[in-house]
Amino acid sequence: MAEMMDKIKKVFGFSDDYDYDDYEDENYEDEINVVERETPTRTVKNRKALDSADMVITVHEPLSYEEAPNIVDDLRDYKSIVLNFEQLDIDVKREIFDFVNGALYALDGKIQKVNKDIFILAPKNVEIDGLKEELKNAGMFPW
């Protein structure tokens, strides 16, 4: 009876006596061609830091938010800025201040509060530490 079951298994392909001796394991690796691309280099022109003789201070008294990019453009051109918010509504003042403050951070600039509505903005090549006291002592701004 066992022989009969073995024959039926062979007919239907369920036989246990497979011949694995003829099987060759084809060990091969696909060749992967790695192409190295050169990263394109971009030349960035650094704006020349201005000499102290070339220093420019501009005064901005913005009346709307649309004037904020002009302030940032002057900062990028290494100009120091006196920013006067006295004529602005509090909401517009806050929007411009946030915009300019973000640009100052990105450009490594500095800011110094002179009074409630007046600020001094400086590019990264200008130091403004203690400026308020110096201006007060010089009598330029008595507040």
Tab-separated table of C-alpha atoms in Angstrom:
chain	number	residue	atom	x	y	z
A	1	MET	CA	0.000	0.000	0.000
A	2	ALA	CA	2.893	2.332	0.731
A	3	GLU	CA	4.204	1.728	-2.776
A	4	MET	CA	0.855	2.689	-4.202
A	5	MET	CA	0.838	5.927	-2.230
A	6	ASP	CA	4.379	6.715	-3.406
A	7	LYS	CA	3.313	6.225	-7.042
A	8	ILE	CA	0.297	8.509	-6.588
A	9	LYS	CA	2.493	11.156	-4.970
A	10	LYS	CA	4.920	10.935	-7.915
A	11	VAL	CA	2.107	11.360	-10.418
A	12	PHE	CA	0.795	14.439	-8.701
A	13	GLY	CA	4.239	15.854	-7.971
A	14	PHE	CA	4.309	15.315	-4.228
A	15	SER	CA	7.264	12.966	-4.279
A	16	ASP	CA	9.916	13.312	-1.578
A	17	ASP	CA	12.829	12.029	-3.629
A	18	TYR	CA	13.874	15.100	-5.531
A	19	ASP	CA	17.321	15.023	-6.970
A	20	TYR	CA	19.167	18.065	-5.704
A	21	ASP	CA	22.572	16.936	-6.914
A	22	ASP	CA	22.126	18.455	-10.381
A	23	TYR	CA	21.112	21.825	-8.999
A	24	GLU	CA	23.831	24.440	-9.101
A	25	ASP	CA	23.422	27.500	-7.017
A	26	GLU	CA	24.185	30.388	-9.275
A	27	ASN	CA	26.006	32.795	-7.051
A	28	TYR	CA	26.431	35.951	-8.961
A	29	GLU	CA	26.213	39.598	-8.174
A	30	ASP	CA	24.713	42.149	-10.438
A	31	GLU	CA	27.294	44.677	-11.376
A	32	ILE	CA	26.222	48.085	-10.249
A	33	ASN	CA	27.809	50.952	-12.036
A	34	VAL	CA	28.169	53.839	-9.663
A	35	VAL	CA	28.543	57.117	-11.430
A	36	GLU	CA	29.918	59.888	-9.294
A	37	ARG	CA	28.656	63.270	-10.268
A	38	GLU	CA	30.491	66.358	-9.373
A	39	THR	CA	28.426	68.642	-7.240
A	40	PRO	CA	28.087	71.886	-9.108
A	41	THR	CA	29.758	74.654	-7.216
A	42	ARG	CA	28.090	77.978	-7.008
A	43	THR	CA	30.157	81.050	-6.694
A	44	VAL	CA	28.634	83.442	-4.263
A	45	LYS	CA	29.917	86.937	-4.431
A	46	ASN	CA	30.439	88.181	-0.936
A	47	ARG	CA	29.579	91.775	-0.603
A	48	LYS	CA	32.613	93.718	0.375
A	49	ALA	CA	32.598	94.833	3.962
A	50	LEU	CA	32.734	98.584	3.959
A	51	ASP	CA	35.644	100.506	5.398
A	52	SER	CA	34.826	102.927	8.163
A	53	ALA	CA	35.210	105.768	5.661
A	54	ASP	CA	32.515	104.191	3.480
A	55	MET	CA	29.996	103.657	6.299
A	56	VAL	CA	26.514	104.862	5.530
A	57	ILE	CA	23.691	105.385	8.010
A	58	THR	CA	20.185	105.631	6.625
A	59	VAL	CA	17.004	106.675	8.388
A	60	HIS	CA	13.832	104.732	7.641
A	61	GLU	CA	10.405	105.900	8.772
A	62	PRO	CA	8.148	103.281	7.169
A	63	LEU	CA	4.467	104.027	6.742
A	64	SER	CA	3.425	100.538	5.583
A	65	TYR	CA	4.591	96.935	5.587
A	66	GLU	CA	5.521	97.194	1.899
A	67	GLU	CA	8.546	99.304	2.856
A	68	ALA	CA	10.099	96.506	4.955
A	69	PRO	CA	12.086	94.938	2.062
A	70	ASN	CA	13.764	98.311	1.426
A	71	ILE	CA	15.067	98.258	4.990
A	72	VAL	CA	16.474	94.763	4.524
A	73	ASP	CA	18.055	95.755	1.197
A	74	ASP	CA	19.998	98.487	2.980
A	75	LEU	CA	21.154	95.967	5.594
A	76	ARG	CA	22.375	93.649	2.838
A	77	ASP	CA	24.321	96.574	1.397
A	78	TYR	CA	26.105	96.944	4.759
A	79	LYS	CA	24.324	100.164	5.703
A	80	SER	CA	23.487	100.953	9.312
A	81	ILE	CA	19.881	102.013	9.823
A	82	VAL	CA	17.969	104.193	12.224
A	83	LEU	CA	14.451	102.750	12.189
A	84	ASN	CA	11.683	105.065	13.402
A	85	PHE	CA	8.281	103.483	14.110
A	86	GLU	CA	6.668	106.568	15.704
A	87	GLN	CA	4.089	107.089	12.955
A	88	LEU	CA	2.917	103.463	12.724
A	89	ASP	CA	-0.026	101.542	14.078
A	90	ILE	CA	0.985	98.842	16.585
A	91	ASP	CA	0.028	95.934	14.273
A	92	VAL	CA	1.989	97.256	11.285
A	93	LYS	CA	4.887	98.082	13.594
A	94	ARG	CA	4.943	94.481	14.835
A	95	GLU	CA	4.821	93.040	11.292
A	96	ILE	CA	7.700	95.197	10.081
A	97	PHE	CA	9.691	94.507	13.239
A	98	ASP	CA	9.262	90.735	12.808
A	99	PHE	CA	10.282	90.913	9.143
A	100	VAL	CA	13.355	93.027	9.849
A	101	ASN	CA	14.313	90.972	12.890
A	102	GLY	CA	14.245	87.769	10.818
A	103	ALA	CA	16.453	89.393	8.204
A	104	LEU	CA	18.856	90.593	10.901
A	105	TYR	CA	19.168	87.048	12.186
A	106	ALA	CA	19.778	85.653	8.699
A	107	LEU	CA	22.364	88.338	7.905
A	108	ASP	CA	24.077	88.113	11.324
A	109	GLY	CA	23.092	91.716	11.976
A	110	LYS	CA	22.486	93.466	15.269
A	111	ILE	CA	19.718	95.577	16.753
A	112	GLN	CA	19.743	98.121	19.568
A	113	LYS	CA	16.646	99.744	21.024
A	114	VAL	CA	17.084	103.495	21.466
A	115	ASN	CA	13.597	104.194	22.802
A	116	LYS	CA	10.078	102.789	22.504
A	117	ASP	CA	9.787	103.357	18.745
A	118	ILE	CA	13.352	103.919	17.517
A	119	PHE	CA	15.887	101.187	16.817
A	120	ILE	CA	19.405	101.070	15.423
A	121	LEU	CA	20.043	98.206	12.999
A	122	ALA	CA	23.565	97.277	12.024
A	123	PRO	CA	25.041	94.795	9.567
A	124	LYS	CA	27.484	92.176	10.801
A	125	ASN	CA	30.535	94.365	10.221
A	126	VAL	CA	29.333	97.066	12.663
A	127	GLU	CA	29.401	96.788	16.446
A	128	ILE	CA	26.657	98.629	18.393
A	129	ASP	CA	27.206	97.498	21.988
A	130	GLY	CA	26.651	100.360	24.399
A	131	LEU	CA	25.601	102.692	21.617
A	132	LYS	CA	22.654	104.124	23.524
A	133	GLU	CA	24.866	105.327	26.367
A	134	GLU	CA	27.398	106.795	23.947
A	135	LEU	CA	24.705	108.718	22.071
A	136	LYS	CA	23.163	109.923	25.306
A	137	ASN	CA	26.544	111.111	26.613
A	138	ALA	CA	27.246	112.894	23.332
A	139	GLY	CA	23.950	114.784	23.678
A	140	MET	CA	22.609	113.520	20.356
A	141	PHE	CA	19.527	111.869	21.850
A	142	PRO	CA	18.594	113.227	25.276
A	143	TRP	CA	16.084	110.508	26.145
